[in-house]
Coordinates of C-alpha atoms and ligand atoms in Angstrom, one line a residue:
M289 CA 18.3 -19.7 17.4
S290 CA 21.4 -21.1 15.5
Q291 CA 19.1 -23.5 14.0
A292 CA 16.8 -20.7 12.7
L293 CA 19.4 -19.1 10.8
A294 CA 20.6 -22.2 9.3
I295 CA 16.6 -22.5 8.1
L296 CA 16.9 -19.1 6.9
K297 CA 20.2 -19.1 5.3
D298 CA 19.5 -22.8 3.6
V299 CA 16.0 -22.4 2.7
F300 CA 15.5 -19.2 1.6
G301 CA 18.8 -17.8 1.0
Y302 CA 18.8 -14.8 3.2
H303 CA 21.6 -14.0 6.1
A304 CA 20.3 -12.0 8.6
F305 CA 16.8 -11.6 10.1
R306 CA 15.1 -8.1 9.5
G307 CA 13.8 -6.4 12.6
R308 CA 12.1 -8.5 15.2
Q309 CA 11.9 -11.8 13.1
G310 CA 14.3 -13.8 15.3
E311 CA 13.1 -13.1 18.5
I312 CA 9.7 -13.8 17.4
I313 CA 10.7 -17.1 15.7
D314 CA 12.5 -17.6 18.7
H315 CA 9.5 -17.6 20.9
V316 CA 6.9 -19.2 18.6
A317 CA 9.4 -22.2 18.1
T318 CA 10.0 -22.8 21.9
G319 CA 6.0 -22.6 22.3
G320 CA 4.9 -19.4 22.9
D321 CA 1.7 -17.6 21.5
C322 CA 2.2 -14.1 19.9
L323 CA 0.6 -11.5 18.1
V324 CA 2.7 -9.8 15.5
L325 CA 2.0 -6.4 14.1
M326 CA 4.3 -5.3 11.2
P327 CA 3.8 -3.4 8.1
T328 CA 3.3 -4.7 4.5
G329 CA 6.3 -6.1 3.2
G330 CA 7.7 -6.3 6.6
G331 CA 8.4 -10.1 6.5
K332 CA 5.3 -11.8 8.5
S333 CA 5.7 -14.9 6.5
L334 CA 9.0 -15.9 7.8
C335 CA 7.9 -15.5 11.3
Y336 CA 5.8 -18.7 11.2
Q337 CA 7.5 -20.7 8.4
I338 CA 10.9 -21.2 10.1
P339 CA 8.9 -22.0 13.6
A340 CA 6.7 -24.5 11.8
L341 CA 9.9 -25.8 10.0
L342 CA 11.8 -26.1 13.3
R343 CA 8.9 -27.7 15.0
Q344 CA 8.0 -30.3 12.7
R345 CA 11.9 -31.2 12.4
A346 CA 11.8 -31.6 16.1
G347 CA 9.0 -33.7 15.5
E348 CA 6.0 -31.4 17.2
G349 CA 3.8 -31.7 13.7
V350 CA 3.1 -29.4 11.2
G351 CA 2.3 -26.1 10.9
I352 CA -1.4 -25.0 9.9
V353 CA -1.7 -21.5 8.3
V354 CA -5.3 -20.1 8.3
S355 CA -5.1 -17.4 5.5
P356 CA -8.5 -16.0 3.9
L357 CA -6.9 -15.2 0.7
I358 CA -6.9 -18.0 -2.1
A359 CA -4.3 -16.5 -4.6
L360 CA -2.1 -15.6 -1.8
M361 CA -2.0 -19.1 -0.3
Q362 CA -1.5 -20.2 -3.6
D363 CA 1.6 -18.1 -4.1
Q364 CA 2.8 -18.9 -0.7
V365 CA 2.6 -22.8 -1.5
A366 CA 4.6 -22.3 -4.6
A367 CA 7.2 -20.2 -3.5
L368 CA 7.6 -22.8 -0.8
T369 CA 7.7 -25.7 -3.0
E370 CA 10.4 -23.8 -4.9
A371 CA 12.4 -23.7 -1.9
G372 CA 12.2 -27.3 -1.3
V373 CA 9.7 -27.2 1.8
R374 CA 6.8 -29.8 1.9
A375 CA 3.9 -27.3 1.7
S376 CA 0.2 -27.7 0.6
V377 CA -2.9 -25.7 0.4
L378 CA -6.5 -26.9 1.4
N379 CA -9.4 -24.6 -0.1
S380 CA -12.1 -24.7 -2.3
T381 CA -10.4 -24.7 -5.5
L382 CA -9.3 -28.3 -5.1
T383 CA -11.1 -31.0 -6.3
S384 CA -12.3 -33.7 -3.8
S385 CA -9.8 -36.2 -4.7
E386 CA -6.8 -33.8 -4.6
A387 CA -8.3 -32.7 -1.1
S388 CA -8.3 -36.5 0.0
A389 CA -4.6 -36.6 -1.0
V390 CA -3.6 -33.5 1.2
E391 CA -5.6 -34.9 4.0
R392 CA -3.6 -38.3 3.6
D393 CA -0.3 -36.3 3.4
L394 CA -1.6 -34.5 6.8
L395 CA -2.2 -37.6 8.7
A396 CA 0.7 -39.2 7.6
G397 CA 3.2 -36.6 9.1
R398 CA 4.4 -36.0 5.6
L399 CA 3.7 -32.2 5.3
E400 CA 5.5 -29.3 6.8
I401 CA 3.1 -26.6 6.4
L402 CA -0.4 -26.6 5.3
Y403 CA -2.4 -23.4 4.4
V404 CA -6.3 -23.8 5.0
A405 CA -9.0 -21.3 4.5
P406 CA -10.6 -20.4 7.3
E407 CA -14.2 -22.0 6.5
R408 CA -12.7 -25.5 5.7
L409 CA -10.6 -25.1 9.0
M410 CA -13.6 -24.6 10.9
T411 CA -15.8 -27.7 9.7
P412 CA -16.5 -30.2 12.5
R413 CA -14.4 -32.7 10.0
F414 CA -11.7 -30.7 9.5
L415 CA -11.1 -30.3 13.2
D416 CA -11.7 -33.8 14.0
L417 CA -9.1 -34.8 11.2
L418 CA -6.4 -32.1 13.0
G419 CA -7.3 -34.3 16.2
R420 CA -5.8 -37.3 14.8
A421 CA -2.7 -35.5 13.2
R422 CA 0.1 -34.2 14.8
V423 CA -0.1 -30.2 14.6
G424 CA 3.1 -28.2 15.9
L425 CA 2.0 -24.6 15.5
F426 CA -1.3 -22.5 14.6
A427 CA -0.4 -19.1 12.1
I428 CA -3.5 -17.2 12.0
D429 CA -2.6 -14.7 9.0
E430 CA -4.5 -11.5 8.5
A431 CA -5.6 -11.6 12.1
H432 CA -8.0 -8.1 12.0
C433 CA -10.4 -10.2 10.1
V434 CA -11.9 -10.7 13.2
S435 CA -12.3 -7.2 13.7
Q436 CA -16.2 -6.1 13.1
W437 CA -14.9 -2.7 12.8
G438 CA -12.5 -3.4 9.9
H439 CA -13.3 -3.4 6.1
D440 CA -12.1 -7.1 6.0
F441 CA -14.6 -9.2 8.5
R442 CA -14.7 -12.4 8.0
P443 CA -17.3 -14.2 10.2
E444 CA -15.4 -17.5 10.4
Y445 CA -12.4 -16.1 11.9
I446 CA -14.5 -15.3 15.0
Q447 CA -14.7 -18.8 15.5
L448 CA -10.9 -19.5 15.4
S449 CA -10.9 -19.5 19.2
V450 CA -11.9 -22.9 19.1
L451 CA -8.5 -23.7 18.0
H452 CA -7.2 -22.5 21.5
E453 CA -10.0 -24.6 23.3
R454 CA -9.5 -27.8 21.5
F455 CA -5.4 -27.6 21.1
P456 CA -4.4 -25.9 24.1
D457 CA -0.8 -26.7 23.9
V458 CA -0.5 -25.8 20.2
P459 CA 1.2 -22.4 19.9
R460 CA -0.4 -19.8 18.1
I461 CA 0.9 -16.8 16.4
A462 CA -1.6 -14.3 15.0
L463 CA -0.3 -11.6 12.3
T464 CA -1.6 -8.1 10.9
A465 CA -0.4 -5.3 9.4
T466 CA -3.4 -3.1 10.7
A467 CA -2.0 -1.1 13.6
D468 CA -4.3 0.9 15.4
A469 CA -5.1 -0.2 19.0
L470 CA -8.8 -0.9 18.6
T471 CA -8.0 -3.6 16.3
R472 CA -5.4 -4.8 18.1
D473 CA -7.5 -5.2 21.0
E474 CA -10.2 -7.0 19.5
I475 CA -7.8 -9.4 18.0
I476 CA -6.4 -10.4 21.4
E477 CA -10.2 -10.5 23.1
R478 CA -11.5 -12.8 20.2
L479 CA -8.7 -15.1 19.5
A480 CA -8.3 -15.4 23.3
L481 CA -4.3 -13.9 23.1
D482 CA -4.6 -12.7 26.4
D483 CA -1.5 -14.4 27.6
A484 CA 0.3 -14.0 24.3
R485 CA 3.4 -11.7 23.7
V486 CA 2.8 -8.7 21.6
F487 CA 5.5 -7.8 19.1
I488 CA 5.1 -4.3 17.3
S489 CA 7.3 -3.2 14.6
S490 CA 7.7 0.1 13.0
F491 CA 5.5 0.8 10.3
D492 CA 7.6 2.6 8.3
R493 CA 8.5 1.5 4.8
P494 CA 11.9 3.5 4.5
N495 CA 12.4 1.8 0.6
I496 CA 9.0 4.1 -0.2
R497 CA 9.6 7.3 -1.8
Y498 CA 6.4 9.5 -1.0
R499 CA 5.6 12.4 -3.3
I500 CA 2.4 14.4 -3.4
V501 CA 2.2 16.8 -6.3
E502 CA -0.4 19.3 -6.9
K503 CA -3.0 18.5 -9.7
D504 CA -2.5 20.1 -13.0
N505 CA -3.4 17.7 -15.8
A506 CA -3.2 14.5 -13.5
R507 CA -3.3 11.9 -16.4
Q508 CA -0.2 13.9 -18.2
Q509 CA 1.2 14.0 -15.1
L510 CA 1.1 10.5 -14.4
L511 CA 2.3 9.6 -17.9
A512 CA 5.3 11.9 -17.4
F513 CA 6.0 10.7 -13.8
I514 CA 5.8 6.7 -15.3
K515 CA 8.1 7.6 -18.2
A516 CA 10.5 9.7 -15.9
E517 CA 11.0 6.9 -13.5
H518 CA 9.6 3.5 -14.3
M519 CA 9.9 3.1 -18.2
A520 CA 13.3 2.1 -20.2
A521 CA 14.7 3.6 -23.2
D522 CA 13.0 0.4 -25.5
G523 CA 9.4 1.4 -23.9
T524 CA 9.0 -1.7 -21.5
H525 CA 8.0 -0.2 -18.0
D526 CA 7.7 -1.5 -14.3
S527 CA 4.7 -3.4 -12.7
G528 CA 2.8 -0.6 -11.0
I529 CA -1.0 0.4 -9.5
V530 CA -2.6 3.8 -10.5
Y531 CA -5.8 4.1 -8.1
C532 CA -8.8 6.0 -9.2
L533 CA -11.9 6.6 -7.3
S534 CA -14.9 5.9 -9.9
R535 CA -15.3 2.7 -12.0
K536 CA -15.5 5.1 -15.0
K537 CA -12.5 7.1 -14.3
V538 CA -10.6 3.6 -13.9
E539 CA -11.9 2.6 -17.6
D540 CA -11.0 5.8 -19.2
T541 CA -7.8 5.9 -17.6
A542 CA -6.4 2.4 -18.5
E543 CA -7.5 3.1 -21.8
W544 CA -5.7 6.7 -22.2
L545 CA -2.6 4.7 -21.2
Q546 CA -2.8 2.0 -23.4
G547 CA -3.3 4.6 -26.3
H548 CA 0.0 5.9 -25.1
G549 CA 1.9 2.9 -25.4
L550 CA 1.7 1.3 -21.9
N551 CA 0.6 -2.3 -20.8
A552 CA -2.3 -1.4 -18.9
L553 CA -5.5 -3.0 -17.4
P554 CA -8.7 -1.8 -15.7
Y555 CA -9.6 -3.4 -12.6
H556 CA -13.2 -2.4 -10.4
A557 CA -16.0 -4.3 -8.7
G558 CA -18.3 -3.8 -11.5
M559 CA -16.4 -5.6 -14.3
D560 CA -17.6 -9.5 -14.7
P561 CA -15.6 -11.6 -12.3
G562 CA -13.9 -13.7 -15.4
T563 CA -12.2 -10.6 -16.9
R564 CA -11.4 -9.4 -13.2
Q565 CA -9.6 -12.3 -12.4
R566 CA -7.9 -12.7 -15.9
H567 CA -6.5 -9.4 -15.2
Q568 CA -5.4 -10.0 -11.6
A569 CA -3.8 -13.1 -13.1
R570 CA -2.0 -11.1 -15.9
F571 CA -1.0 -8.6 -13.2
R572 CA 0.9 -11.4 -11.0
E573 CA 2.4 -13.2 -14.2
E574 CA 3.4 -10.3 -16.4
E575 CA 6.6 -8.6 -15.8
G576 CA 5.5 -5.0 -16.5
L577 CA 2.1 -4.2 -16.1
V578 CA 0.1 -1.2 -15.0
M579 CA -3.5 -1.8 -13.1
V580 CA -5.6 0.7 -13.3
A581 CA -7.8 0.1 -10.1
T582 CA -10.5 1.0 -7.6
I583 CA -9.4 0.2 -4.1
A584 CA -11.7 -3.2 -4.8
F585 CA -8.0 -4.2 -6.2
G586 CA -4.9 -4.8 -3.5
M587 CA -6.5 -7.1 -0.9
G588 CA -4.4 -10.3 -1.4
I589 CA -2.0 -9.3 -3.9
D590 CA 1.9 -10.1 -2.9
K591 CA 3.4 -9.2 -6.0
P592 CA 6.9 -8.1 -4.4
D593 CA 8.1 -6.2 -7.4
V594 CA 5.4 -3.5 -7.4
R595 CA 7.5 -0.7 -8.3
F596 CA 5.2 2.5 -7.6
V597 CA 1.8 3.0 -6.6
A598 CA -0.3 6.3 -7.9
H599 CA -3.3 8.0 -6.9
L600 CA -4.8 10.2 -9.1
D601 CA -7.6 10.5 -6.7
L602 CA -7.4 11.4 -2.7
P603 CA -8.2 8.3 -0.8
K604 CA -10.3 8.7 2.3
S605 CA -7.9 8.6 5.0
M606 CA -4.4 8.1 6.0
E607 CA -5.1 4.4 6.6
G608 CA -6.2 4.0 3.3
Y609 CA -3.6 5.7 1.8
Y610 CA -0.9 3.7 4.0
Q611 CA -2.0 0.8 3.1
E612 CA -2.6 1.2 -0.8
T613 CA 1.1 2.7 -1.0
G614 CA 2.2 -0.2 1.1
R615 CA 1.7 -2.8 -2.0
A616 CA 4.7 -0.8 -3.6
G617 CA 8.2 -2.3 -3.0
R618 CA 7.5 -5.1 -0.8
D619 CA 10.8 -6.7 -1.9
G620 CA 12.7 -3.9 0.1
L621 CA 13.9 -2.5 -3.3
P622 CA 13.1 1.3 -4.1
A623 CA 9.8 2.1 -4.8
N624 CA 7.6 5.2 -5.3
A625 CA 4.1 6.3 -4.0
W626 CA 3.0 9.3 -5.8
M627 CA -0.2 11.1 -5.7
A628 CA -1.8 14.1 -7.6
Y629 CA -4.0 16.0 -5.6
G630 CA -6.5 19.3 -5.8
L631 CA -9.0 21.0 -4.0
G632 CA -11.5 19.5 -5.9
D633 CA -10.5 16.3 -4.6
V634 CA -11.1 17.5 -0.9
V635 CA -14.6 19.0 -1.8
Q636 CA -15.4 15.7 -3.7
Q637 CA -14.6 13.7 -0.6
K638 CA -16.3 15.6 1.7
R639 CA -19.4 15.6 -0.7
M640 CA -19.2 11.8 -0.5
I641 CA -19.0 11.8 3.3
D642 CA -22.1 14.3 3.5
E643 CA -24.3 12.5 1.4
S644 CA -23.7 8.9 2.9
E645 CA -26.1 7.4 4.8
A646 CA -23.9 7.3 7.8
D647 CA -24.9 8.8 11.0
D648 CA -23.2 11.9 12.4
A649 CA -20.7 10.2 14.5
F650 CA -19.3 8.2 11.6
K651 CA -19.3 11.6 9.4
R652 CA -17.6 13.1 12.0
V653 CA -14.8 10.6 12.3
S654 CA -14.6 10.3 8.2
S655 CA -14.0 14.2 8.4
S656 CA -11.2 14.0 10.8
K657 CA -9.6 11.3 8.8
L658 CA -9.9 13.3 5.7
D659 CA -8.4 16.2 7.7
A660 CA -5.5 14.3 8.3
L661 CA -4.8 13.4 5.0
L662 CA -5.3 16.7 3.7
G663 CA -2.4 18.2 6.3
L664 CA -0.4 15.5 4.7
C665 CA -0.7 16.8 1.4
E666 CA -0.3 20.3 2.5
T667 CA 2.7 20.0 5.0
A668 CA 5.9 21.7 4.3
G669 CA 7.5 19.3 6.6
C670 CA 8.6 15.4 6.1
R671 CA 6.0 13.4 4.8
R672 CA 7.0 10.5 6.3
V673 CA 7.3 12.0 9.8
R674 CA 3.6 13.0 9.3
I675 CA 2.6 9.6 8.2
L676 CA 4.5 8.1 11.1
A677 CA 3.3 10.2 13.7
Y678 CA -0.2 9.6 12.8
F679 CA 0.2 6.0 13.7
N680 CA 1.9 7.4 17.0
E681 CA 5.4 6.8 16.0
T682 CA 7.6 9.7 16.4
S683 CA 11.0 9.9 13.8
E684 CA 13.1 12.2 12.1
P685 CA 12.9 13.9 8.7
C686 CA 13.5 10.7 6.3
G687 CA 15.6 12.2 3.3
N688 CA 13.3 10.1 0.8
C689 CA 10.1 12.1 0.2
D690 CA 9.9 15.0 -1.8
T691 CA 9.5 17.5 1.0
C692 CA 13.1 16.0 2.4
L693 CA 14.6 16.2 -1.1
E694 CA 13.6 19.4 -2.1
P695 CA 12.1 21.4 0.9
P696 CA 9.4 23.7 -0.4
A697 CA 10.2 27.5 0.3
T698 CA 8.0 29.2 2.9
W699 CA 6.6 32.4 3.0
D700 CA 4.6 34.6 5.1
G701 CA 0.8 34.6 3.9
T702 CA -1.0 36.6 6.5
R703 CA -2.1 39.3 4.7
E704 CA -3.2 36.8 1.9
A705 CA -4.9 34.7 4.4
Q706 CA -6.6 37.7 6.1
M707 CA -7.7 38.5 2.6
A708 CA -9.4 35.3 1.6
L709 CA -10.8 34.8 5.4
S710 CA -12.5 38.5 5.0
C711 CA -13.9 37.6 1.6
V712 CA -15.5 34.6 3.4
Y713 CA -16.9 36.6 5.9
R714 CA -17.9 39.5 3.6
T715 CA -19.7 37.6 1.0
A716 CA -21.7 35.3 3.4
Q717 CA -22.4 38.7 5.1
A718 CA -24.0 40.2 1.9
S719 CA -25.8 37.1 0.8
R720 CA -26.5 35.1 4.0
V721 CA -25.2 31.7 2.1
H722 CA -21.5 30.5 1.7
F723 CA -19.3 30.4 -1.2
G724 CA -16.9 27.8 -2.8
A725 CA -13.1 28.9 -3.6
T726 CA -13.9 29.3 -7.5
H727 CA -16.3 32.1 -6.4
L728 CA -14.3 33.6 -3.6
I729 CA -11.1 33.9 -6.1
D730 CA -13.0 35.5 -8.6
V731 CA -14.4 38.0 -6.2
L732 CA -10.6 38.5 -4.8
R733 CA -9.4 39.0 -8.4
G734 CA -12.0 41.7 -9.4
N735 CA -13.7 39.4 -12.1
A736 CA -17.2 41.0 -12.5
S737 CA -18.8 37.9 -14.1
E738 CA -22.7 37.5 -14.2
K739 CA -22.6 35.6 -11.0
I740 CA -20.6 37.9 -9.3
K741 CA -23.0 40.6 -10.5
Q742 CA -26.1 38.5 -9.3
W743 CA -24.9 38.4 -5.9
G744 CA -23.7 41.8 -5.8
H745 CA -20.3 40.9 -4.9
D746 CA -18.7 43.5 -6.9
K747 CA -19.8 45.7 -4.1
V748 CA -18.2 44.0 -1.5
S749 CA -15.2 45.6 0.2
T750 CA -12.9 42.5 -0.7
F751 CA -13.9 43.0 -4.4
G752 CA -10.7 42.9 -6.3
I753 CA -8.2 43.5 -3.2
G754 CA -6.3 40.3 -4.3
K755 CA -5.6 41.3 -8.0
D756 CA -2.0 40.9 -7.7
R757 CA -2.0 36.8 -7.4
S758 CA -3.0 34.4 -10.1
V759 CA -6.1 32.3 -9.7
H760 CA -3.4 29.2 -9.4
E761 CA -2.0 31.0 -6.5
W762 CA -5.1 31.8 -4.9
H763 CA -5.9 28.1 -5.2
T764 CA -3.0 27.0 -3.2
V765 CA -3.8 29.8 -0.2
F766 CA -6.9 28.4 -0.1
R767 CA -5.8 24.8 0.0
Q768 CA -3.6 25.2 2.9
L769 CA -6.1 27.5 4.7
I770 CA -8.7 24.7 4.8
A771 CA -5.7 22.2 5.6
Q772 CA -4.5 24.3 8.5
G773 CA -7.8 24.5 9.8
W774 CA -8.5 28.2 9.0
L775 CA -11.3 27.5 6.5
M776 CA -13.5 24.8 6.5
I777 CA -15.8 23.0 4.0
D778 CA -19.4 23.0 5.0
H779 CA -21.9 20.2 5.0
G780 CA -24.0 20.0 2.7
G781 CA -21.7 19.5 -0.1
H782 CA -21.0 21.8 -2.4
G783 CA -17.6 23.1 -1.4
A784 CA -18.8 26.4 0.1
L785 CA -16.4 27.9 2.8
L786 CA -17.0 28.7 6.5
L787 CA -14.5 30.5 8.8
G788 CA -12.8 27.8 10.8
E789 CA -12.2 28.3 14.8
G790 CA -9.2 30.6 15.3
A791 CA -9.8 32.8 12.1
R792 CA -11.1 35.7 14.0
E793 CA -7.5 35.9 15.5
V794 CA -6.1 36.0 12.0
L795 CA -8.5 38.8 11.0
K796 CA -7.1 40.9 13.7
G797 CA -3.8 40.1 13.0
E798 CA -2.8 38.2 16.1
R799 CA -1.4 35.4 14.2
Q800 CA 1.2 34.8 11.4
I801 CA 0.2 32.6 8.8
I802 CA 3.4 30.7 7.4
L803 CA 2.5 29.0 3.6
R804 CA 4.3 27.1 1.5
R805 CA 5.6 28.0 -1.9
Q806 CA 4.2 25.9 -4.8
A807 CA 6.4 25.0 -7.8
S808 CA 5.4 27.6 -10.2
K809 CA 4.8 25.2 -12.4
P810 CA 3.4 21.8 -11.5
G811 CA 5.4 18.7 -12.3
K812 CA 8.8 20.7 -12.8
S813 CA 10.0 20.0 -9.2
G814 CA 8.6 16.2 -9.9
E815 CA 11.1 15.8 -12.6
R816 CA 14.1 17.2 -10.9
A817 CA 13.1 14.9 -7.8
A818 CA 13.2 12.0 -10.4
R819 CA 16.8 11.8 -11.4
G820 CA 17.6 10.5 -8.2
A821 CA 14.6 8.2 -8.0
R822 CA 15.4 5.7 -10.5
T823 CA 13.9 2.3 -9.4
D824 CA 15.5 0.7 -12.5
H825 CA 17.7 -2.2 -12.0
T826 CA 19.4 -1.5 -14.9
A827 CA 20.2 2.2 -14.6
D828 CA 23.7 1.8 -13.4
M829 CA 24.6 -1.5 -15.1
D830 CA 27.7 -1.7 -17.5
A831 CA 27.1 -3.1 -20.9
D832 CA 28.4 -7.0 -19.9
T833 CA 26.0 -6.9 -16.6
L834 CA 23.1 -5.6 -18.8
A835 CA 23.8 -8.2 -21.3
N836 CA 23.6 -10.9 -18.6
W837 CA 20.7 -9.7 -17.1
E838 CA 18.7 -9.9 -20.2
A839 CA 19.6 -13.1 -20.5
L840 CA 18.6 -14.1 -17.2
R841 CA 15.4 -12.3 -17.6
R842 CA 14.4 -14.6 -20.7
W843 CA 15.9 -17.5 -18.6
R844 CA 13.4 -16.8 -15.9
T845 CA 10.5 -16.0 -18.1
E846 CA 10.8 -19.4 -19.6
A847 CA 11.6 -21.2 -16.1
A848 CA 8.2 -19.8 -14.5
R849 CA 6.3 -20.9 -17.4
E850 CA 7.6 -24.5 -17.1
H851 CA 6.6 -24.4 -13.7
G852 CA 3.6 -22.7 -13.8
V853 CA 4.4 -19.9 -11.6
P854 CA 4.7 -16.2 -11.6
A855 CA 8.2 -15.0 -12.5
Y856 CA 9.2 -13.8 -8.7
V857 CA 8.6 -17.2 -7.3
I858 CA 11.6 -18.4 -9.2
F859 CA 13.8 -15.5 -8.3
H860 CA 13.4 -12.1 -7.2
D861 CA 14.7 -9.4 -9.1
A862 CA 17.3 -8.4 -6.6
T863 CA 18.6 -11.6 -6.9
L864 CA 18.7 -11.9 -10.6
A865 CA 20.4 -8.4 -10.7
E866 CA 23.1 -9.7 -8.3
L867 CA 23.6 -12.8 -10.4
A868 CA 24.1 -10.4 -13.6
R869 CA 26.5 -8.8 -11.6
T870 CA 28.6 -11.0 -10.1
A871 CA 28.3 -13.7 -13.3
P872 CA 29.1 -16.6 -11.1
G873 CA 30.6 -19.5 -13.5
S874 CA 30.2 -22.3 -11.0
L875 CA 27.6 -23.4 -8.2
S876 CA 30.0 -22.5 -5.7
D877 CA 30.5 -19.1 -6.7
M878 CA 26.5 -18.7 -6.3
E879 CA 26.9 -19.1 -2.6
G880 CA 26.0 -15.9 -0.5
I881 CA 23.8 -14.5 -3.4
P882 CA 20.9 -13.4 -1.5
G883 CA 17.4 -15.6 -2.5
I884 CA 19.2 -18.4 -3.4
G885 CA 18.8 -21.4 -0.6
A886 CA 20.1 -25.1 -1.1
S887 CA 16.8 -26.5 -3.2
K888 CA 16.9 -23.1 -5.5
L889 CA 20.8 -23.7 -6.0
E890 CA 20.2 -27.5 -6.7
R891 CA 17.4 -26.7 -8.9
Y892 CA 18.1 -23.5 -10.9
G893 CA 22.2 -23.4 -10.2
Q894 CA 23.3 -25.4 -13.6
A895 CA 20.9 -23.6 -15.7
I896 CA 22.1 -20.0 -14.6
V897 CA 25.6 -21.0 -15.0
D898 CA 24.9 -22.0 -18.6
T899 CA 22.6 -19.5 -19.2
L900 CA 25.4 -17.0 -18.3
S901 CA 28.3 -19.0 -20.2
R902 CA 26.7 -18.3 -23.3
V903 CA 26.2 -14.3 -22.9
Ligands
ADP176 P1 4.5 -9.3 4.6 O1 3.7 -10.8 4.8 O2 4.8 -8.8 6.0 O3 3.9 -8.4 3.9 P2 6.3 -11.1 3.4 O4 6.6 -12.2 4.3 O5 5.9 -11.3 2.3 O6 5.7 -9.4 4.3 O7 8.0 -10.5 3.0 C1 8.3 -9.3 2.3 C2 9.4 -9.9 1.3 O8 10.8 -9.5 2.2 C3 9.7 -10.8 1.0 O9 9.9 -10.9 -0.5 C4 10.4 -11.5 1.8 O10 11.1 -12.7 0.8 C5 11.5 -10.8 2.2 N1 12.1 -11.1 3.0 C6 11.4 -11.4 4.4 N2 12.4 -11.7 5.5 C7 13.7 -11.4 5.0 C8 14.9 -11.4 5.2 N3 15.3 -12.1 6.9 N4 16.2 -11.4 4.7 C9 15.7 -10.8 3.1 N5 14.4 -10.6 2.7 C10 13.4 -10.9 3.6
ZN177 ZN1 11.1 12.8 4.4

């Protein structure tokens, strides 16, 4: 264990293990198999990198890492190389002479860590090569790719059980950020990990602040959010991802943000591959870029300094929401997950489910997943408690989500609920079809439009009984009644509402309905919350520190360009900020700053001292 800590400090520049890292490393380094479930950003890489180094140093052989994501492999190898580790990669981007050179290094025992794409690993030729090399461990990253149930299924992953058959004495560590029990069991079965220890970490991401606002003018709200929390006075801004449902909306939104001075780009599966790749590369390399994207964007993006993830449309499920928001703040620094949502989103998602080709069982599951997300949007309690509960984790109110920071007032909405439910009942009774919220609200407010008269709804007993509440207020009532299950959206896709189970009890006055009070003006509460949520490193720097920070940033940009790597591979923002604050005057002063290991100290220490001395 002390050796593992020494490597953590020396090579990676960190001082303590996070969560269960220490245990896992110990287990694998001493030859045990295991399955690691840890959230995105939890620190999975060190769980196999450190054992690989320990085992290679003990003469056991190289650590082989299987990963399906080419961009990610390259980033990892670049970062390891910067840290002084002898790491290489074998995948389809290499020329054959480059690949031969890597293979020679492998056979000669010159490598400490080798990343390999699964399709390459499984070729008879490569397995044979491995048979002639010394292998110290196998790490199987993104292990959920063996799951046929998941979205990331890779057929080659199924064959990975061959590793165990051919190399029974080499320890294996499988890792994933997918939490559910079904996937976990599938990984264990398919990779023949029956005897492996399973390490499950908490899925909480405490540095992410969750916030869900009522949709009013979503784009404007988004812009206000970015300006308030992620933009500096000079107009530069943090890196972030904005998710939209459709390709068209992605393009429109990116263009609109550009029009408002933001460095924003679109990304979706309909774009030509060249442009898509260019945009992805710019996102990795540039320091402040907003990617507006469909969910096609994200897998394989391990940029640590994404400071916010925003949703302009409701995701399909809690799993989706959590995976997408999880791309924020991998470096552990404060980050925001922000979403604007309205009833229209729910109706749209329901329609997509109903109109899909899937069978009824799948549609039912999809609907209940959507309901869970709706519950999150409308909860008056802690968002994090709700999210973690979905993943079977119990927790206390977090103090770092919108409802914790500004608990919404609640009110007794029993009377309004009765009016709404009764209106659903009466209009359906009068016309033998069901109606959507907009129509029902017109009836309640006594708006005698053509459509209302056509249906004869100006004659039903609920016509005009809800005059004293605004359209906006009624919308919030309807949304919450749906979220609480008193109303259901009809299958068939047009947003028609039906009475849910138990609605009868409400109508009979046997149930009290508590609703959350919405901010009277959407966005206002968001701004108030904003002040405490600045994620900008420069927010509380004094003038000297700020000058150091700017000089160091310029130096880092230059160094990154010289080495052909993204800036964060040189140093994370947190390391740079600490350097700016402490302004070390010598290499020995730099000791103890997180993120600076021996190799980086040797490589960049003097340049940092020089840069700071010139400020
Ligand atoms: P994952 O693969 O689980 O998404 P990573 O392995 O990429 O997460 O780690 C996320 C971030 O946390 C990285 O920037 C990494 O440098 C940092 N990190 C991991 N372990 C530690 C630690 N023990 N101390 C400090 N930082 C850590
Ligand atoms: Zn909370």
